[in-house]
Amino acid sequence: KNEVEQSPQNLTAQEGEFITINCSYSVGISALHWLQQHPGGGIVSLFMLSSGKKKHGRLIATINIQEKHSSLHITASHPRDSAVYICARRGGSQGNLIFGKGTKLSVKP
Amino acid sequence: DGGITQSPKYLFRKEGQNVTLSCEQNLNHDAMYWYRQDPGQGLRLIYYSQIVNDFQKGDIAEGYSVSREKKESFPLTVTSAQKNPTAFYLCASARGLQETQYFGPGTRLLVL
């Protein structure tokens, strides 16, 4: 069983819609990451969260440490937001990340 | 420009052949990582290095080897012992083990 679970696996939205991607994990963490992978394969770090909420442009990430749950929201979605969004938690002292399987988002014009 | 480069973008391997994937960073980062990505699975850690001349095995190190002779470089060799090497390989670096990781563009390895 993957220690980091994401839902949904696939998501199709119309341009302008509000989007939510969920991430849950099974153990206590020091930090939770959200990353974006474009079709070419390159990965960009979006957020690193240890508590509360962070916002960058149209992206908002929240985390509830007690419930071991995080969400990534996209407001006013656009076709250029189409990508795979990946949640990852710290794996312990090594600093490596343990990744979810990703949510593939497709935003239609 | 600072960043991480990986080469080549695509790499083909024949049965029984060793191949080396390059990862270079000019961010002055101490920590470097190699991950493998397979369809339908999350990225998995192969090897990591927190400082020059030191590296540690990750979750799936069998069939792989690395070196860290220079701070900027962390090459990964896929040996013939790796029975299923076809995958997308991503290198990452960070200032330290608990810091934000920055990823390279990846190398796609295919077995002929």
PDB file of C-alpha atoms in Angstrom:
ATOM      1  CA  LYS A   1       0.000   0.000   0.000  1.00  0.00           C
ATOM      2  CA  ASN A   2       1.423   3.373  -1.022  1.00  0.00           C
ATOM      3  CA  GLU A   3       1.996   5.571   1.984  1.00  0.00           C
ATOM      4  CA  VAL A   4       0.761   8.611   0.088  1.00  0.00           C
ATOM      5  CA  GLU A   5      -2.646   8.389  -1.534  1.00  0.00           C
ATOM      6  CA  GLN A   6      -4.013  10.885  -4.027  1.00  0.00           C
ATOM      7  CA  SER A   7      -7.489  11.366  -5.409  1.00  0.00           C
ATOM      8  CA  PRO A   8      -8.778  11.525  -7.978  1.00  0.00           C
ATOM      9  CA  GLN A   9      -6.366   9.693 -10.299  1.00  0.00           C
ATOM     10  CA  ASN A  10      -7.700  11.549 -13.313  1.00  0.00           C
ATOM     11  CA  LEU A  11      -9.607  14.808 -13.494  1.00  0.00           C
ATOM     12  CA  THR A  12     -11.112  16.609 -16.456  1.00  0.00           C
ATOM     13  CA  ALA A  13     -12.389  20.149 -16.020  1.00  0.00           C
ATOM     14  CA  GLN A  14     -13.700  22.985 -18.123  1.00  0.00           C
ATOM     15  CA  GLU A  15     -11.722  26.198 -18.273  1.00  0.00           C
ATOM     16  CA  GLY A  16     -12.635  28.453 -15.375  1.00  0.00           C
ATOM     17  CA  GLU A  17     -13.650  25.690 -12.974  1.00  0.00           C
ATOM     18  CA  PHE A  18     -12.382  25.465  -9.402  1.00  0.00           C
ATOM     19  CA  ILE A  19     -10.305  22.332  -8.970  1.00  0.00           C
ATOM     20  CA  THR A  20      -9.409  20.342  -5.861  1.00  0.00           C
ATOM     21  CA  ILE A  21      -6.892  17.517  -5.653  1.00  0.00           C
ATOM     22  CA  ASN A  22      -6.599  15.561  -2.413  1.00  0.00           C
ATOM     23  CA  CYS A  23      -3.681  13.865  -0.702  1.00  0.00           C
ATOM     24  CA  SER A  24      -3.681  11.711   2.415  1.00  0.00           C
ATOM     25  CA  TYR A  25      -0.780  10.038   4.175  1.00  0.00           C
ATOM     26  CA  SER A  26      -0.478   7.454   6.882  1.00  0.00           C
ATOM     27  CA  VAL A  27       2.314   8.668   9.184  1.00  0.00           C
ATOM     28  CA  GLY A  28       3.275  11.910  10.870  1.00  0.00           C
ATOM     29  CA  ILE A  29       5.345  14.189   8.688  1.00  0.00           C
ATOM     30  CA  SER A  30       7.624  17.210   8.873  1.00  0.00           C
ATOM     31  CA  ALA A  31       6.693  18.531   5.442  1.00  0.00           C
ATOM     32  CA  LEU A  32       4.336  17.827   2.578  1.00  0.00           C
ATOM     33  CA  HIS A  33       5.159  18.772  -0.985  1.00  0.00           C
ATOM     34  CA  TRP A  34       3.093  19.482  -4.051  1.00  0.00           C
ATOM     35  CA  LEU A  35       4.782  19.157  -7.421  1.00  0.00           C
ATOM     36  CA  GLN A  36       3.707  19.634 -11.019  1.00  0.00           C
ATOM     37  CA  GLN A  37       4.856  17.397 -13.860  1.00  0.00           C
ATOM     38  CA  HIS A  38       4.287  18.591 -17.415  1.00  0.00           C
ATOM     39  CA  PRO A  39       3.812  16.234 -20.390  1.00  0.00           C
ATOM     40  CA  GLY A  40       7.511  16.472 -21.270  1.00  0.00           C
ATOM     41  CA  GLY A  41       8.349  14.992 -17.890  1.00  0.00           C
ATOM     42  CA  GLY A  42       9.973  17.907 -16.104  1.00  0.00           C
ATOM     43  CA  ILE A  43       8.924  18.416 -12.487  1.00  0.00           C
ATOM     44  CA  VAL A  44       8.500  21.729 -10.701  1.00  0.00           C
ATOM     45  CA  SER A  45       8.060  22.118  -6.960  1.00  0.00           C
ATOM     46  CA  LEU A  46       4.925  24.124  -6.206  1.00  0.00           C
ATOM     47  CA  PHE A  47       4.673  24.137  -2.419  1.00  0.00           C
ATOM     48  CA  MET A  48       6.310  22.792   0.696  1.00  0.00           C
ATOM     49  CA  LEU A  49       3.892  22.825   3.639  1.00  0.00           C
ATOM     50  CA  SER A  50       4.222  21.957   7.282  1.00  0.00           C
ATOM     51  CA  SER A  51       1.043  23.662   8.502  1.00  0.00           C
ATOM     52  CA  GLY A  52      -1.839  25.877   7.441  1.00  0.00           C
ATOM     53  CA  LYS A  53      -2.138  27.229   3.950  1.00  0.00           C
ATOM     54  CA  LYS A  54       0.044  28.642   1.205  1.00  0.00           C
ATOM     55  CA  LYS A  55      -0.992  30.574  -1.899  1.00  0.00           C
ATOM     56  CA  HIS A  56       0.830  31.325  -5.127  1.00  0.00           C
ATOM     57  CA  GLY A  57      -1.152  32.966  -7.851  1.00  0.00           C
ATOM     58  CA  ARG A  58      -4.173  30.785  -8.600  1.00  0.00           C
ATOM     59  CA  LEU A  59      -2.794  27.852  -6.632  1.00  0.00           C
ATOM     60  CA  ILE A  60      -3.635  27.253  -2.990  1.00  0.00           C
ATOM     61  CA  ALA A  61      -2.330  24.390  -0.858  1.00  0.00           C
ATOM     62  CA  THR A  62      -3.714  23.487   2.553  1.00  0.00           C
ATOM     63  CA  ILE A  63      -2.731  20.902   5.103  1.00  0.00           C
ATOM     64  CA  ASN A  64      -4.426  19.434   8.170  1.00  0.00           C
ATOM     65  CA  ILE A  65      -1.726  17.771  10.228  1.00  0.00           C
ATOM     66  CA  GLN A  66      -4.148  16.074  12.660  1.00  0.00           C
ATOM     67  CA  GLU A  67      -6.156  14.505   9.842  1.00  0.00           C
ATOM     68  CA  LYS A  68      -3.030  13.727   7.757  1.00  0.00           C
ATOM     69  CA  HIS A  69      -4.593  15.336   4.728  1.00  0.00           C
ATOM     70  CA  SER A  70      -3.656  18.021   2.230  1.00  0.00           C
ATOM     71  CA  SER A  71      -5.446  19.617  -0.691  1.00  0.00           C
ATOM     72  CA  LEU A  72      -4.291  21.517  -3.742  1.00  0.00           C
ATOM     73  CA  HIS A  73      -6.794  23.965  -5.200  1.00  0.00           C
ATOM     74  CA  ILE A  74      -6.659  25.729  -8.541  1.00  0.00           C
ATOM     75  CA  THR A  75      -8.940  28.716  -9.020  1.00  0.00           C
ATOM     76  CA  ALA A  76     -10.100  29.855 -12.466  1.00  0.00           C
ATOM     77  CA  SER A  77      -8.456  26.853 -14.126  1.00  0.00           C
ATOM     78  CA  HIS A  78      -6.847  27.251 -17.547  1.00  0.00           C
ATOM     79  CA  PRO A  79      -5.739  24.720 -20.200  1.00  0.00           C
ATOM     80  CA  ARG A  80      -2.117  25.518 -19.356  1.00  0.00           C
ATOM     81  CA  ASP A  81      -2.778  24.027 -15.896  1.00  0.00           C
ATOM     82  CA  SER A  82      -3.066  20.615 -17.563  1.00  0.00           C
ATOM     83  CA  ALA A  83      -0.393  18.458 -15.971  1.00  0.00           C
ATOM     84  CA  VAL A  84       0.135  15.709 -13.433  1.00  0.00           C
ATOM     85  CA  TYR A  85       0.046  16.991  -9.862  1.00  0.00           C
ATOM     86  CA  ILE A  86       2.034  14.970  -7.375  1.00  0.00           C
ATOM     87  CA  CYS A  87       1.918  14.978  -3.600  1.00  0.00           C
ATOM     88  CA  ALA A  88       4.968  13.814  -1.636  1.00  0.00           C
ATOM     89  CA  ARG A  89       5.957  13.556   2.000  1.00  0.00           C
ATOM     90  CA  ARG A  90       9.374  13.556   3.635  1.00  0.00           C
ATOM     91  CA  GLY A  91      10.713  10.019   4.090  1.00  0.00           C
ATOM     92  CA  GLY A  92      12.629  10.571   7.279  1.00  0.00           C
ATOM     93  CA  SER A  93      16.229  11.498   8.058  1.00  0.00           C
ATOM     94  CA  GLN A  94      17.458  10.978   4.498  1.00  0.00           C
ATOM     95  CA  GLY A  95      15.334  13.840   3.259  1.00  0.00           C
ATOM     96  CA  ASN A  96      14.087  11.827   0.332  1.00  0.00           C
ATOM     97  CA  LEU A  97      10.503  12.193  -0.744  1.00  0.00           C
ATOM     98  CA  ILE A  98       7.841   9.470  -0.816  1.00  0.00           C
ATOM     99  CA  PHE A  99       5.542  10.207  -3.698  1.00  0.00           C
ATOM    100  CA  GLY A 100       1.900   9.652  -4.476  1.00  0.00           C
ATOM    101  CA  LYS A 101       1.017   8.276  -7.892  1.00  0.00           C
ATOM    102  CA  GLY A 102      -0.153  11.646  -9.141  1.00  0.00           C
ATOM    103  CA  THR A 103      -3.397  13.180 -10.380  1.00  0.00           C
ATOM    104  CA  LYS A 104      -3.622  13.794 -14.097  1.00  0.00           C
ATOM    105  CA  LEU A 105      -5.500  17.036 -14.717  1.00  0.00           C
ATOM    106  CA  SER A 106      -6.846  18.011 -18.107  1.00  0.00           C
ATOM    107  CA  VAL A 107      -8.483  21.428 -18.482  1.00  0.00           C
ATOM    108  CA  LYS A 108     -10.553  21.839 -21.635  1.00  0.00           C
ATOM    109  CA  PRO A 109     -11.048  25.233 -23.278  1.00  0.00           C
TER     110      PRO A 109
ATOM    111  CA  ASP B   1      21.342  30.435 -15.483  1.00  0.00           C
ATOM    112  CA  GLY B   2      21.338  28.124 -12.496  1.00  0.00           C
ATOM    113  CA  GLY B   3      19.734  24.754 -12.810  1.00  0.00           C
ATOM    114  CA  ILE B   4      19.983  21.022 -13.217  1.00  0.00           C
ATOM    115  CA  THR B   5      20.735  19.354 -16.510  1.00  0.00           C
ATOM    116  CA  GLN B   6      20.328  15.732 -17.433  1.00  0.00           C
ATOM    117  CA  SER B   7      21.618  14.078 -20.548  1.00  0.00           C
ATOM    118  CA  PRO B   8      20.755  12.510 -22.794  1.00  0.00           C
ATOM    119  CA  LYS B   9      17.003  13.087 -23.049  1.00  0.00           C
ATOM    120  CA  TYR B  10      16.541   9.617 -24.548  1.00  0.00           C
ATOM    121  CA  LEU B  11      18.885   6.670 -24.126  1.00  0.00           C
ATOM    122  CA  PHE B  12      18.765   3.229 -25.646  1.00  0.00           C
ATOM    123  CA  ARG B  13      20.382   0.222 -24.030  1.00  0.00           C
ATOM    124  CA  LYS B  14      21.114  -3.162 -25.490  1.00  0.00           C
ATOM    125  CA  GLU B  15      20.743  -6.298 -23.414  1.00  0.00           C
ATOM    126  CA  GLY B  16      23.751  -6.837 -21.148  1.00  0.00           C
ATOM    127  CA  GLN B  17      25.063  -3.302 -21.580  1.00  0.00           C
ATOM    128  CA  ASN B  18      25.859  -0.760 -18.884  1.00  0.00           C
ATOM    129  CA  VAL B  19      24.756   2.809 -19.522  1.00  0.00           C
ATOM    130  CA  THR B  20      25.448   6.014 -17.610  1.00  0.00           C
ATOM    131  CA  LEU B  21      22.993   8.863 -17.141  1.00  0.00           C
ATOM    132  CA  SER B  22      24.423  12.288 -16.504  1.00  0.00           C
ATOM    133  CA  CYS B  23      23.195  14.788 -13.896  1.00  0.00           C
ATOM    134  CA  GLU B  24      24.881  18.152 -13.415  1.00  0.00           C
ATOM    135  CA  GLN B  25      23.852  21.104 -11.233  1.00  0.00           C
ATOM    136  CA  ASN B  26      25.299  24.585 -10.846  1.00  0.00           C
ATOM    137  CA  LEU B  27      23.142  25.535  -7.866  1.00  0.00           C
ATOM    138  CA  ASN B  28      25.902  24.797  -5.353  1.00  0.00           C
ATOM    139  CA  HIS B  29      23.644  22.207  -3.748  1.00  0.00           C
ATOM    140  CA  ASP B  30      25.093  19.620  -1.392  1.00  0.00           C
ATOM    141  CA  ALA B  31      22.345  17.005  -1.699  1.00  0.00           C
ATOM    142  CA  MET B  32      21.533  15.124  -4.898  1.00  0.00           C
ATOM    143  CA  TYR B  33      19.044  12.373  -5.642  1.00  0.00           C
ATOM    144  CA  TRP B  34      18.128   9.884  -8.351  1.00  0.00           C
ATOM    145  CA  TYR B  35      14.526   8.778  -8.792  1.00  0.00           C
ATOM    146  CA  ARG B  36      12.880   6.306 -11.136  1.00  0.00           C
ATOM    147  CA  GLN B  37       9.363   6.805 -12.505  1.00  0.00           C
ATOM    148  CA  ASP B  38       7.265   3.989 -13.990  1.00  0.00           C
ATOM    149  CA  PRO B  39       3.789   4.380 -15.506  1.00  0.00           C
ATOM    150  CA  GLY B  40       1.071   4.310 -12.857  1.00  0.00           C
ATOM    151  CA  GLN B  41       3.556   4.474 -10.003  1.00  0.00           C
ATOM    152  CA  GLY B  42       4.992   7.218  -7.872  1.00  0.00           C
ATOM    153  CA  LEU B  43       8.645   8.180  -8.161  1.00  0.00           C
ATOM    154  CA  ARG B  44      10.957   5.883  -6.221  1.00  0.00           C
ATOM    155  CA  LEU B  45      14.353   6.709  -4.774  1.00  0.00           C
ATOM    156  CA  ILE B  46      17.360   4.885  -6.253  1.00  0.00           C
ATOM    157  CA  TYR B  47      20.339   6.610  -4.597  1.00  0.00           C
ATOM    158  CA  TYR B  48      21.036   9.863  -2.815  1.00  0.00           C
ATOM    159  CA  SER B  49      24.100  11.821  -1.785  1.00  0.00           C
ATOM    160  CA  GLN B  50      24.220  14.465   0.912  1.00  0.00           C
ATOM    161  CA  ILE B  51      27.798  15.514   0.290  1.00  0.00           C
ATOM    162  CA  VAL B  52      30.732  14.929  -2.062  1.00  0.00           C
ATOM    163  CA  ASN B  53      32.299  11.458  -1.863  1.00  0.00           C
ATOM    164  CA  ASP B  54      29.331  10.086   0.051  1.00  0.00           C
ATOM    165  CA  PHE B  55      26.169   8.380  -1.189  1.00  0.00           C
ATOM    166  CA  GLN B  56      23.521   6.056   0.185  1.00  0.00           C
ATOM    167  CA  LYS B  57      21.187   3.456  -1.280  1.00  0.00           C
ATOM    168  CA  GLY B  58      17.544   4.300  -1.661  1.00  0.00           C
ATOM    169  CA  ASP B  59      14.582   1.954  -1.916  1.00  0.00           C
ATOM    170  CA  ILE B  60      15.448   0.370  -5.278  1.00  0.00           C
ATOM    171  CA  ALA B  61      19.251   0.519  -5.580  1.00  0.00           C
ATOM    172  CA  GLU B  62      19.773  -3.008  -6.932  1.00  0.00           C
ATOM    173  CA  GLY B  63      21.225  -2.962 -10.440  1.00  0.00           C
ATOM    174  CA  TYR B  64      22.352   0.665 -10.181  1.00  0.00           C
ATOM    175  CA  SER B  65      25.556   2.421  -9.142  1.00  0.00           C
ATOM    176  CA  VAL B  66      26.500   6.054  -8.582  1.00  0.00           C
ATOM    177  CA  SER B  67      29.505   8.233  -7.846  1.00  0.00           C
ATOM    178  CA  ARG B  68      29.880  11.711  -6.328  1.00  0.00           C
ATOM    179  CA  GLU B  69      33.411  12.832  -7.088  1.00  0.00           C
ATOM    180  CA  LYS B  70      32.394  16.431  -7.659  1.00  0.00           C
ATOM    181  CA  LYS B  71      29.739  18.546  -5.972  1.00  0.00           C
ATOM    182  CA  GLU B  72      28.165  19.433  -9.322  1.00  0.00           C
ATOM    183  CA  SER B  73      27.885  15.925 -10.710  1.00  0.00           C
ATOM    184  CA  PHE B  74      26.014  12.764  -9.683  1.00  0.00           C
ATOM    185  CA  PRO B  75      26.054  10.231 -12.558  1.00  0.00           C
ATOM    186  CA  LEU B  76      23.914   7.099 -12.419  1.00  0.00           C
ATOM    187  CA  THR B  77      25.017   3.857 -14.059  1.00  0.00           C
ATOM    188  CA  VAL B  78      22.346   1.340 -14.978  1.00  0.00           C
ATOM    189  CA  THR B  79      24.123  -2.000 -14.975  1.00  0.00           C
ATOM    190  CA  SER B  80      23.252  -5.210 -16.770  1.00  0.00           C
ATOM    191  CA  ALA B  81      22.066  -6.528 -13.403  1.00  0.00           C
ATOM    192  CA  GLN B  82      19.037  -4.227 -13.610  1.00  0.00           C
ATOM    193  CA  LYS B  83      16.551  -6.547 -15.275  1.00  0.00           C
ATOM    194  CA  ASN B  84      13.857  -4.006 -15.996  1.00  0.00           C
ATOM    195  CA  PRO B  85      15.621  -0.714 -16.728  1.00  0.00           C
ATOM    196  CA  THR B  86      13.029   0.827 -19.036  1.00  0.00           C
ATOM    197  CA  ALA B  87      11.773   3.878 -17.139  1.00  0.00           C
ATOM    198  CA  PHE B  88      11.971   7.650 -16.807  1.00  0.00           C
ATOM    199  CA  TYR B  89      14.871   8.734 -14.587  1.00  0.00           C
ATOM    200  CA  LEU B  90      14.843  12.019 -12.681  1.00  0.00           C
ATOM    201  CA  CYS B  91      17.695  13.676 -10.881  1.00  0.00           C
ATOM    202  CA  ALA B  92      17.118  16.258  -8.165  1.00  0.00           C
ATOM    203  CA  SER B  93      19.253  18.454  -5.947  1.00  0.00           C
ATOM    204  CA  ALA B  94      18.729  20.453  -2.757  1.00  0.00           C
ATOM    205  CA  ARG B  95      20.740  22.690  -0.461  1.00  0.00           C
ATOM    206  CA  GLY B  96      20.375  20.089   2.244  1.00  0.00           C
ATOM    207  CA  LEU B  97      18.522  16.896   3.035  1.00  0.00           C
ATOM    208  CA  GLN B  98      15.411  18.658   4.375  1.00  0.00           C
ATOM    209  CA  GLU B  99      15.285  21.432   1.789  1.00  0.00           C
ATOM    210  CA  THR B 100      13.171  21.905  -1.320  1.00  0.00           C
ATOM    211  CA  GLN B 101      14.311  19.663  -4.155  1.00  0.00           C
ATOM    212  CA  TYR B 102      14.831  20.958  -7.685  1.00  0.00           C
ATOM    213  CA  PHE B 103      14.407  18.485 -10.514  1.00  0.00           C
ATOM    214  CA  GLY B 104      16.154  18.017 -13.808  1.00  0.00           C
ATOM    215  CA  PRO B 105      14.244  17.412 -17.063  1.00  0.00           C
ATOM    216  CA  GLY B 106      14.703  13.650 -16.914  1.00  0.00           C
ATOM    217  CA  THR B 107      16.154  10.900 -19.119  1.00  0.00           C
ATOM    218  CA  ARG B 108      13.969   8.254 -20.708  1.00  0.00           C
ATOM    219  CA  LEU B 109      15.785   4.909 -20.935  1.00  0.00           C
ATOM    220  CA  LEU B 110      14.597   2.258 -23.366  1.00  0.00           C
ATOM    221  CA  VAL B 111      15.912  -1.264 -23.775  1.00  0.00           C
ATOM    222  CA  LEU B 112      16.341  -2.565 -27.321  1.00  0.00           C
TER     223      LEU B 112
END
